[in-house]
Structures are given as structure tokens and as C-alpha cells.
XYZ file of N, CA and C in Angstrom:
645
model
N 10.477 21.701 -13.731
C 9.565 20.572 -13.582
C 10.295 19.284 -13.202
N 11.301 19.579 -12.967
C 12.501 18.308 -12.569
C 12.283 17.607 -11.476
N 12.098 18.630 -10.433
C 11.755 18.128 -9.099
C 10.371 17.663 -9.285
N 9.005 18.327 -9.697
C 8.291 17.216 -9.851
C 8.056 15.487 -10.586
N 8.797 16.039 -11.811
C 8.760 14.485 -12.054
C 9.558 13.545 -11.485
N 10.699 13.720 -10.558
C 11.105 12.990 -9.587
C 10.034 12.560 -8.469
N 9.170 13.569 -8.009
C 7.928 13.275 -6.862
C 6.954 11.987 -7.368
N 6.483 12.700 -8.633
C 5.719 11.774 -9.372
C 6.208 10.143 -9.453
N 7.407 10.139 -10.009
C 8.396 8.448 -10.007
C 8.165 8.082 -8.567
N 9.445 8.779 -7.564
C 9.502 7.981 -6.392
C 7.425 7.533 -5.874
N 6.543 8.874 -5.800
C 5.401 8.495 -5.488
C 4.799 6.789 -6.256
N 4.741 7.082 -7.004
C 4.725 5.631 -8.417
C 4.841 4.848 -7.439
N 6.296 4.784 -7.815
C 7.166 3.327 -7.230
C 7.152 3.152 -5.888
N 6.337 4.603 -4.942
C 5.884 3.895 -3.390
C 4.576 2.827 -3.673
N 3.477 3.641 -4.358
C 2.322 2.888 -4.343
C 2.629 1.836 -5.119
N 2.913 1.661 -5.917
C 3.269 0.257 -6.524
C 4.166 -0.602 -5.795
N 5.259 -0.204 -5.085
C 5.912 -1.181 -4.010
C 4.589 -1.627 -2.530
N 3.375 -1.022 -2.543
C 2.546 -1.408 -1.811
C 1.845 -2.884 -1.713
N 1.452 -2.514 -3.147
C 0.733 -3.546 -4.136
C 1.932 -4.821 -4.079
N 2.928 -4.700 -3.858
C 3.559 -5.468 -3.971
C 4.027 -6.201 -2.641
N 3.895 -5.685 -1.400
C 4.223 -6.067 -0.199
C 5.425 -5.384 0.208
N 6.145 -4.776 -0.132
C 7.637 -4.244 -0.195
C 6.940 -2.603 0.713
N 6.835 -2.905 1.716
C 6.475 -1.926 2.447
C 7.674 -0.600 3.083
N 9.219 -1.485 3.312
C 10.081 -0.630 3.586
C 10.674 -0.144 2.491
N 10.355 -0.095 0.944
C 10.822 0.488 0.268
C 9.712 1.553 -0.450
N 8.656 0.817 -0.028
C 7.427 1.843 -0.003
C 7.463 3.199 0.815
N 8.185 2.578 1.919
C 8.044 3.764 2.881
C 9.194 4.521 2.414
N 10.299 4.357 1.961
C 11.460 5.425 1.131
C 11.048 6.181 0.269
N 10.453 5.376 -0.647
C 9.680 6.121 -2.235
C 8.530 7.480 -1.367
N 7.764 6.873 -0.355
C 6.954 7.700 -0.446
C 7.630 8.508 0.420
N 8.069 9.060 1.086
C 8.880 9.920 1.560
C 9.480 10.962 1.385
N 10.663 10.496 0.219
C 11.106 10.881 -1.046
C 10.141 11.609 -2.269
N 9.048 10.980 -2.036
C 7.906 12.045 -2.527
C 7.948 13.590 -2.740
N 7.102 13.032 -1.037
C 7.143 14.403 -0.325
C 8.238 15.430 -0.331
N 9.957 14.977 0.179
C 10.633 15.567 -0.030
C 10.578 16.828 -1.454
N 10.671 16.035 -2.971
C 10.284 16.487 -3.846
C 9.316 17.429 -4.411
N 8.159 16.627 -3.494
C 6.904 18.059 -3.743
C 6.846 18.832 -3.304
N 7.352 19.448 -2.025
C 7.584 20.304 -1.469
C 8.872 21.552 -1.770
N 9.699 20.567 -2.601
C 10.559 21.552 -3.239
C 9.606 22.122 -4.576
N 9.020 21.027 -5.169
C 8.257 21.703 -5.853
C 7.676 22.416 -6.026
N 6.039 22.702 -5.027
C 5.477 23.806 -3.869
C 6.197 25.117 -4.179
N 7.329 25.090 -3.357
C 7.823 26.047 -3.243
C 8.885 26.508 -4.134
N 9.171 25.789 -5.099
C 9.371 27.034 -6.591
C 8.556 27.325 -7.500
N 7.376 26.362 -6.948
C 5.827 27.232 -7.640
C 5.638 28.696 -6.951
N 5.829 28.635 -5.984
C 5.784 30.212 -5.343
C 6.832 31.169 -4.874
N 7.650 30.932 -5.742
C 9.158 31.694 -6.334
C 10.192 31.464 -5.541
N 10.074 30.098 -4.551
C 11.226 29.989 -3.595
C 12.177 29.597 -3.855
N 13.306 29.482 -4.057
C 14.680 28.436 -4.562
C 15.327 28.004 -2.958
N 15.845 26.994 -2.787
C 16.564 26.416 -2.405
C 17.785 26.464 -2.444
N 19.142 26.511 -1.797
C 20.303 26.540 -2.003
C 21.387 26.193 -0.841
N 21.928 25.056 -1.273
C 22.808 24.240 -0.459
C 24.222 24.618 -0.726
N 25.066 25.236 0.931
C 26.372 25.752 1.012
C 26.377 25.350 2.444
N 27.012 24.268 2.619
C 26.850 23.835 4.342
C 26.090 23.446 4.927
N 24.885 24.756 4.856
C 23.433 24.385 5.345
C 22.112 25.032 4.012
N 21.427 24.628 4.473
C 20.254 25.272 3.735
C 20.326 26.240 3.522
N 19.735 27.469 2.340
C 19.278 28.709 2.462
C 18.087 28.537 1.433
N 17.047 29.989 1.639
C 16.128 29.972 0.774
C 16.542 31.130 0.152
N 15.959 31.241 -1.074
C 16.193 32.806 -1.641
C 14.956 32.860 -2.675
N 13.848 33.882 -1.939
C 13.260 34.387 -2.569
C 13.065 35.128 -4.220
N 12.358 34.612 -4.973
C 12.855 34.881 -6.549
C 12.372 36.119 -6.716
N 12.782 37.591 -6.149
C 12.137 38.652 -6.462
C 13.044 39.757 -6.804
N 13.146 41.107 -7.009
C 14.529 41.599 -7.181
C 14.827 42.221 -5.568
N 16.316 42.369 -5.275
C 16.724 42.738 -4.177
C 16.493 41.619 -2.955
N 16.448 40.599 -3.325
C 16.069 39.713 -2.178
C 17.616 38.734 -1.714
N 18.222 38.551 -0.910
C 19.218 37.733 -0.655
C 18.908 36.476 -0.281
N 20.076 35.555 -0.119
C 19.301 33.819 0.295
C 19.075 34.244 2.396
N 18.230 33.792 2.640
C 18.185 33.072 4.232
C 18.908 31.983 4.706
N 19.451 32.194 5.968
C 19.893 31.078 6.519
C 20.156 31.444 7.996
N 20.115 30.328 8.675
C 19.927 30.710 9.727
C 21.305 29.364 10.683
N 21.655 29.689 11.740
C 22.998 28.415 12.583
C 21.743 27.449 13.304
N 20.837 28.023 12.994
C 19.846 25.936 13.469
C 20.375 25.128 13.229
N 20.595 23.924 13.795
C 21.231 22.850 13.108
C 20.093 22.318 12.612
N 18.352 22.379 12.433
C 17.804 21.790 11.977
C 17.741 22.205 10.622
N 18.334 23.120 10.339
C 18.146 23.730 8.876
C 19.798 22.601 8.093
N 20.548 22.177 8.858
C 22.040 21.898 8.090
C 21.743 20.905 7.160
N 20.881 20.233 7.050
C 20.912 18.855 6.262
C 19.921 19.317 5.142
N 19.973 18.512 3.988
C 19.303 18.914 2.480
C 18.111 18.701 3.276
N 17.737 17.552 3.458
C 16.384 17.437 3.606
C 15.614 18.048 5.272
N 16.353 17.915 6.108
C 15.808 18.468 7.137
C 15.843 20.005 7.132
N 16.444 20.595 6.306
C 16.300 21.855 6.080
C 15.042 22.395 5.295
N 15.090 21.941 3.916
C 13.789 21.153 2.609
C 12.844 21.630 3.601
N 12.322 20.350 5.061
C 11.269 21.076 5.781
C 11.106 21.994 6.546
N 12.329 22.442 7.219
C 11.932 23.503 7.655
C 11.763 24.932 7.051
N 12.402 24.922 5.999
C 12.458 26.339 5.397
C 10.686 26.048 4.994
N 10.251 24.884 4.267
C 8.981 24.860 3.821
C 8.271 25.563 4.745
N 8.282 24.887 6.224
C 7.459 25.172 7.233
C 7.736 26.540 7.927
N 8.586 27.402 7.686
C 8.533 28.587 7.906
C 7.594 29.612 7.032
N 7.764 28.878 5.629
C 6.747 30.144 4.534
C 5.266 29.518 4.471
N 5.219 28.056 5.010
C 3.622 28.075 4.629
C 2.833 27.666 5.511
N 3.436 27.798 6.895
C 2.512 26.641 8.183
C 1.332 27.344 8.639
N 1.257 28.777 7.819
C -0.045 29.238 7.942
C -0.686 29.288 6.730
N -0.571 28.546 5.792
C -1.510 27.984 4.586
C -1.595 26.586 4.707
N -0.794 25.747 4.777
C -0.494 24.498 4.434
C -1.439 23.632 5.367
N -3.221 23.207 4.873
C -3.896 22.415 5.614
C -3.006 21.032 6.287
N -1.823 20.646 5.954
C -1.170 19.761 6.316
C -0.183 19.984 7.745
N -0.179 20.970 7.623
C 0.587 21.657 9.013
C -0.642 22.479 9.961
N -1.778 21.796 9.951
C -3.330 22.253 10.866
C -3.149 21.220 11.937
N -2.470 20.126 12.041
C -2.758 18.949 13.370
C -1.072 18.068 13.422
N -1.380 17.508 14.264
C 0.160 17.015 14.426
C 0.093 15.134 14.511
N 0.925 14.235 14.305
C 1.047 12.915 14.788
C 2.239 12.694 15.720
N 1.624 12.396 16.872
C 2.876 12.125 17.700
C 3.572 13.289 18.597
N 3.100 14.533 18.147
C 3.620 15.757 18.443
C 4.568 16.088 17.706
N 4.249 15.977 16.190
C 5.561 16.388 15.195
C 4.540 16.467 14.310
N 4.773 17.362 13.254
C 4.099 17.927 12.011
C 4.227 16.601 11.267
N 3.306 16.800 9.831
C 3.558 15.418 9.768
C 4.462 15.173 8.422
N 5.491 16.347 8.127
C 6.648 15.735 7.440
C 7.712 15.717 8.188
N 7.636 15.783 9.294
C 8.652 15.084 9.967
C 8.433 13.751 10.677
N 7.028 13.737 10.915
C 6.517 12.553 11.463
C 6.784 11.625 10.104
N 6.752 11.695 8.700
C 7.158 10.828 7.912
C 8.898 10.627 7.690
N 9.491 11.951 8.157
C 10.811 11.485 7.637
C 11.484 10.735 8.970
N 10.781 10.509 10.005
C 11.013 9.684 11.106
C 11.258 8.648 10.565
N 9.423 8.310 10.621
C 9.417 6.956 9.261
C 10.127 6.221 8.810
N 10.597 7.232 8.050
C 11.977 7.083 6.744
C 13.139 6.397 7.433
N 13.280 7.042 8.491
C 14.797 7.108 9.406
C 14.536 5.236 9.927
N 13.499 5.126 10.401
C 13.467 4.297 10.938
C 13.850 2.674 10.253
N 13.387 2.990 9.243
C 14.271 2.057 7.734
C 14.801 2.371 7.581
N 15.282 3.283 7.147
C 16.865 3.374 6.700
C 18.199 3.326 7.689
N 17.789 3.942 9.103
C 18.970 4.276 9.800
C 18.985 3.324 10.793
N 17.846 3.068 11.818
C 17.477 2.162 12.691
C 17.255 1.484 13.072
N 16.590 0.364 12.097
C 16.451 -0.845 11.665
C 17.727 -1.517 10.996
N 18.365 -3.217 11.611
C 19.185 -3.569 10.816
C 18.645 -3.833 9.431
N 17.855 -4.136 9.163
C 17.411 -4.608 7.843
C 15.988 -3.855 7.529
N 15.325 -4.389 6.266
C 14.242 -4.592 5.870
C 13.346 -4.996 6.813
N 12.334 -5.400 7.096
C 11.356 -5.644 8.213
C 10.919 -7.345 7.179
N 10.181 -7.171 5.652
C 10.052 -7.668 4.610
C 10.442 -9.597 5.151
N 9.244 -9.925 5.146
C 7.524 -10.091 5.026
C 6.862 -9.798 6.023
N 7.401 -9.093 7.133
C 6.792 -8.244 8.287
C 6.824 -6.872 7.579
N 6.453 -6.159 8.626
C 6.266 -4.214 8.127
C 6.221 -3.917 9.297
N 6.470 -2.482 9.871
C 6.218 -1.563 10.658
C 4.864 -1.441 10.401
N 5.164 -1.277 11.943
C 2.759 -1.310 12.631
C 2.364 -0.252 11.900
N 2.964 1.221 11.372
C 2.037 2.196 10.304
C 1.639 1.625 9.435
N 1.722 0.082 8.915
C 1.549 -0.608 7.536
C 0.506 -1.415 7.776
N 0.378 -1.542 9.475
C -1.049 -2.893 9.288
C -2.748 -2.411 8.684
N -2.249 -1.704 8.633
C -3.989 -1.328 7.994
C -4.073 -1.561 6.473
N -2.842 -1.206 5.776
C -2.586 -1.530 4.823
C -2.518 -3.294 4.291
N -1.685 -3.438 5.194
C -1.666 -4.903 5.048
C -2.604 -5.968 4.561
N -3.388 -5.549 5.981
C -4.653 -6.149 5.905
C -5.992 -5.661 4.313
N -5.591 -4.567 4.051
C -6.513 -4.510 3.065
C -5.579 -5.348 1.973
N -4.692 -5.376 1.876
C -4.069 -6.468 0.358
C -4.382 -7.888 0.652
N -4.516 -8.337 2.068
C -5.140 -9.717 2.285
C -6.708 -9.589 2.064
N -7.131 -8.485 2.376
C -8.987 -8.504 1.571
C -8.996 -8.618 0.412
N -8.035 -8.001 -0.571
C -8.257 -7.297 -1.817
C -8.871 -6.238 -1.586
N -8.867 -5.463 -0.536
C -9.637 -3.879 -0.804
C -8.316 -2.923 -0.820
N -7.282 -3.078 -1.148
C -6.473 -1.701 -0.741
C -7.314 -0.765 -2.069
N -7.115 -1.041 -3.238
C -7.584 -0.160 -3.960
C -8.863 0.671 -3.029
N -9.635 0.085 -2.598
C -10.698 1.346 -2.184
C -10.636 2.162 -0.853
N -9.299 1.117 -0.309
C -8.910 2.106 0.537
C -8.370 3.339 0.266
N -7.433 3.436 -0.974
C -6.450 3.938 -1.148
C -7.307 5.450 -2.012
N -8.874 5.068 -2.432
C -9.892 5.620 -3.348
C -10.053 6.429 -1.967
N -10.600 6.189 -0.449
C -11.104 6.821 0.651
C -9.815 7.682 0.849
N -9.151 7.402 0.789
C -8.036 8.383 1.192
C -7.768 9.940 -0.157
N -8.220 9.190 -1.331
C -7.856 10.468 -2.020
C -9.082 11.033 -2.184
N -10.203 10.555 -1.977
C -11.583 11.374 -1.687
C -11.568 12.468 -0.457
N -10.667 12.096 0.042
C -11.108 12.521 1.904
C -10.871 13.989 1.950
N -11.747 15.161 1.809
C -11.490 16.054 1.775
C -11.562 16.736 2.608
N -11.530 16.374 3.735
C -11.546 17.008 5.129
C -9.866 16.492 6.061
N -9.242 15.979 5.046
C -7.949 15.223 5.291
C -7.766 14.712 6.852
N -9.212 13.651 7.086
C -8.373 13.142 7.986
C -7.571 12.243 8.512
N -7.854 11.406 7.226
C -6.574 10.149 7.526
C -5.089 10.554 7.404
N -4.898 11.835 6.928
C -3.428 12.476 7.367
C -2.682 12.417 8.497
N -3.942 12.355 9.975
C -3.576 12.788 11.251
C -3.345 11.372 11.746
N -4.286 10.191 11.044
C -4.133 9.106 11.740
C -3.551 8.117 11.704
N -2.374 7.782 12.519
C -1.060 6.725 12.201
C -1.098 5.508 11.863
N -2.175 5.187 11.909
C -2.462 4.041 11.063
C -2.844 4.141 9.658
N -3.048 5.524 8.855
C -3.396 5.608 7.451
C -2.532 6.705 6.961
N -1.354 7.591 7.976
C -0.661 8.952 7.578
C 0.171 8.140 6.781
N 1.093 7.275 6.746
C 2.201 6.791 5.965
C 2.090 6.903 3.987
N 0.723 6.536 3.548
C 0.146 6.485 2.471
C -0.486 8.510 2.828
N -1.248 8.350 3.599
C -2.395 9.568 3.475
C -1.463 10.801 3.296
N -0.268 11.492 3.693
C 0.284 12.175 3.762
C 1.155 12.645 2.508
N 1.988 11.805 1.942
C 1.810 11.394 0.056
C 0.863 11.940 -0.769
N -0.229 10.853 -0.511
C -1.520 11.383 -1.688
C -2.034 12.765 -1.939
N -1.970 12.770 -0.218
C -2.457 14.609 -0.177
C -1.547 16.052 -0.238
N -0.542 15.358 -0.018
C 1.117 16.362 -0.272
C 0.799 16.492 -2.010
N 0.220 15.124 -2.702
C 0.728 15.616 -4.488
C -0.601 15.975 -4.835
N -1.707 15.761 -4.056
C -2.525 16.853 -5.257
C -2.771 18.412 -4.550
N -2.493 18.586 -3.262
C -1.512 20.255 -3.341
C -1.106 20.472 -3.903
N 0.118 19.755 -4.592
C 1.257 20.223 -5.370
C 0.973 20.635 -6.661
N -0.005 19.340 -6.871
C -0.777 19.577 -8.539
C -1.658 21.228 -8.124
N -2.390 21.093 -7.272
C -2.634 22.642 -7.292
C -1.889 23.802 -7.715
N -0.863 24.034 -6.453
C -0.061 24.859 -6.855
C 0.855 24.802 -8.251
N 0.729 23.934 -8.800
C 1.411 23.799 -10.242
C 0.021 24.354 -11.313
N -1.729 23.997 -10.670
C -2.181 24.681 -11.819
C -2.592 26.130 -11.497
N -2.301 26.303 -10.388
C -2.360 27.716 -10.129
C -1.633 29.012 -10.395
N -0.445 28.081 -10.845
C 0.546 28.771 -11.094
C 1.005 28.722 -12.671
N -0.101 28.141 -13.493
C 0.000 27.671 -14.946
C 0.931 26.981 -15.296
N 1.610 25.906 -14.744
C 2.738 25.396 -14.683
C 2.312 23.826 -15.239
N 1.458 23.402 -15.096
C 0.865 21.955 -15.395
C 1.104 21.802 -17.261
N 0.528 22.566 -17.915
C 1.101 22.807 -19.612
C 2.239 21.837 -19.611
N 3.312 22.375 -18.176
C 4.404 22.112 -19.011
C 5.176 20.652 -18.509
N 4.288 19.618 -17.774
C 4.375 18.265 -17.771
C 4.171 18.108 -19.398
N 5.277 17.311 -19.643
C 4.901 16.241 -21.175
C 4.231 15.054 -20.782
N 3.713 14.596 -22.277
C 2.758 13.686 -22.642
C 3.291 12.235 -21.775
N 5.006 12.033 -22.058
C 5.945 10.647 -21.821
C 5.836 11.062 -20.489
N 5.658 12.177 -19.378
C 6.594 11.793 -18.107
C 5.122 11.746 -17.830
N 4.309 12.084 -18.099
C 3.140 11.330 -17.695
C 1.979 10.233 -17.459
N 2.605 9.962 -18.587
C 2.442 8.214 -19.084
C 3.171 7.246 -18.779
N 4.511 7.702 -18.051
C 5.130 7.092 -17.343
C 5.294 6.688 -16.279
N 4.713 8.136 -15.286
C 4.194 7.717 -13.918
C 2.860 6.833 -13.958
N 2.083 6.995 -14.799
C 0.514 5.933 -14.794
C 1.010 4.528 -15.065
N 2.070 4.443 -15.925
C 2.348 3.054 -16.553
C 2.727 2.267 -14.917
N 3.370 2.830 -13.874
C 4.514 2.573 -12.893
C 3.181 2.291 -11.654
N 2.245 2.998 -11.773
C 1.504 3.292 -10.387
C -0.058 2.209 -11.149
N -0.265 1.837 -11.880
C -0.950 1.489 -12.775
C -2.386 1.415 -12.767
N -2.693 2.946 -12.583
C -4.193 3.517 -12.197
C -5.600 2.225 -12.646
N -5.259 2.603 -13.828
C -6.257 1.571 -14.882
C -6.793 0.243 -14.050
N -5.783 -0.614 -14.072
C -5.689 -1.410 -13.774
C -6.211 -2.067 -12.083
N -6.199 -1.030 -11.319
C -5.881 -1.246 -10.145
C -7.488 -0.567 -9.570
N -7.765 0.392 -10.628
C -8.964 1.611 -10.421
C -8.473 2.308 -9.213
N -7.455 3.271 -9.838
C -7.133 4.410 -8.353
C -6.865 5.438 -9.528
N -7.549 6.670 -8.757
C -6.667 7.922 -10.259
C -6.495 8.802 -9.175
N -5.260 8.582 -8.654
C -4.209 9.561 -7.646
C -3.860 10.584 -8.438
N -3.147 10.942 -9.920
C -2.912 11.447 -10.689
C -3.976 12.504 -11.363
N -4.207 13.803 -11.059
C -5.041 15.095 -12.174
C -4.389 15.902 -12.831
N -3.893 15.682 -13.214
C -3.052 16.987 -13.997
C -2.472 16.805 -15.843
């Protein structure tokens, strides 16, 4: 449950760096999310992970060895993270049904990512990257909260696809998959009372009226 309650924090501390204007560290946290839930995901459904150079997966069953393959897209923790994901589930995973940009859209977020962290000299901060103006603008209404309510209602996920709402939409809907596959897999029990009260304290549902959080 390690890797999720890491998803859960960094997720937190994206949406709460929202609320706050801190959009390029928003965009790390939430990222970093995903990264997480997806490892999560997939040791809900017996996958392990294992880093020696490059990626491998190894199936948790008996007689099974790790995978790996000389892609270089597999060599890196995290660019591997998605592709091994996207090899076992791009025919389940409603999130891998449409593309942004012509890239799935955890890579279309770890672009994102790149783009603060690697590409940009700085922070952007009290500007943002144009995926943020929609956002923006709802914290100058005071509506992000009900934006942020349309997005975790949206059960036809389509603000996932659309680049003006994927940055947030892709997050929200990556963790209550995850919460799925965690209660599908009877695994939810075994969140404690503190790491849960800890992510609410950080993201501050109550307060804000958003309940991103079921589990």
C-alpha cells in the first residue's frame, strides 16, 4: 500500500497547490500521481516492477520470469512504469480509448511534467502553462471547486481527452480506477485510519466541497 499512499500525498499536494496558484508544482504532484497509481494498478493485478538498467515486469504467478525488452522506451523508471502499464492494460484501461496530441494520455502528462521540469528555465509562477487557463480562470470566479466536482462526476470521461481540462482530469480519473482496482481486489481494508485523514487534511475536501477521495 506504499505506492498508493505516495499517489494519494503527491495527488493532495497537486490539488491543493491549485487552490493555491502554484500551478508548476501542481503539475509535478499531479503527475507523480499518476506515476504511483499505476504502479499501484498494477500490483493490484499481480504485476511487480523491477529496475536493473531498464525496466522489467514480472508477473506474480508460479513459473513466470521478469520481461524486458532493448526499447529504449522501457530504460527509464518512469518511462518504462508506462509502458509496461500500457502493454497489460490498453485493452481495458478506458484511459488509453482516445489520445491528446497523438500521445496516450500518460505520456501526454509526463510531457507536461518534462516541460517544467526539464524545459522551462524556471517556474512559469504567477503565469502558468496554457493547460492551466481554464483552471485559472475558475480560481478568479471562485468556481474551481465545481469545476473540479464536473470533472469527478464525468462519467463518460471526457474532460480526460480535452487539453484544456486533461492536466487535472487525467489525475482524478487515474485515482478512482485505482480505488477500484484496490476494492476489487479487497485491498482498500488495508488503507489506515491516519494515511487517510491525512490525505483529506492536505487536499481539504470539507472545506473546499470536493470528495475526490472513496475509499
Amino acid at each position: 500500500m506504499d505506492f498508493f499512499h505516495s499517489a494519494t500525498v503527491s495527488f493532495s499536494e497537486g490539488i491543493d497547490a491549485i487552490f493555491a496558484k502554484r500551478f508548476s508544482w501542481a503539475t509535478v504532484k499531479l503527475y507523480y500521481s499518476i506515476f504511483y497509481l499505476l504502479r499501484t494498478s498494477m500490483a493490484c493485478n499481480g504485476y511487480a516492477l523491477l529496475r536493473n538498467c531498464s525496466m522489467y515486469r514480472l508477473k506474480i504467478a508460479s513459473g513466470e520470469s521478469p520481461y524486458g525488452t532493448n526499447n529504449k522506451k522501457y530504460n527509464s523508471t518512469h518511462g518504462g512504469t508506462i509502458s509496461h502499464y500500457k502493454d497489460i492494460f490498453s485493452g481495458s484501461d478506458i484511459l488509453l480509448t482516445n489520445l491528446i496530441d497523438d500521445v496516450d494520455v500518460y505520456q501526454w502528462m509526463e510531457d507536461v511534467r518534462d516541460i517544467v521540469n526539464y524545459r522551462e528555465v524556471g517556474f512559469e509562477e504567477p503565469e502558468c502553462l496554457e493547460v492551466w487557463n481554464k483552471f485559472k480562470e475558475a480560481l478568479d470566479t471562485h468556481t474551481l471547486s465545481n469545476l473540479l466536482n464536473l470533472i469527478i462526476n464525468d462519467s463518460q470521461y471526457i474532460y480526460c481527452f480535452q487539453e484544456e481540462y486533461a492536466v487535472v482530469a487525467i489525475p482524478i480519473k487515474r485515482m478512482q480506477l485505482t480505488i477500484a482496482d484496490l476494492g476489487n481486489n479487497g485491498c482498500l481494508p488495508l488503507i489506515t485510519l491516519n494515511r487517510k485523514e491525512y490525505a483529506n487534511s492536505i487536499i481539504k475536501g470539507a472545506e473546499r466541497n470536493i470528495n475526490i477521495f472513496n475509499f
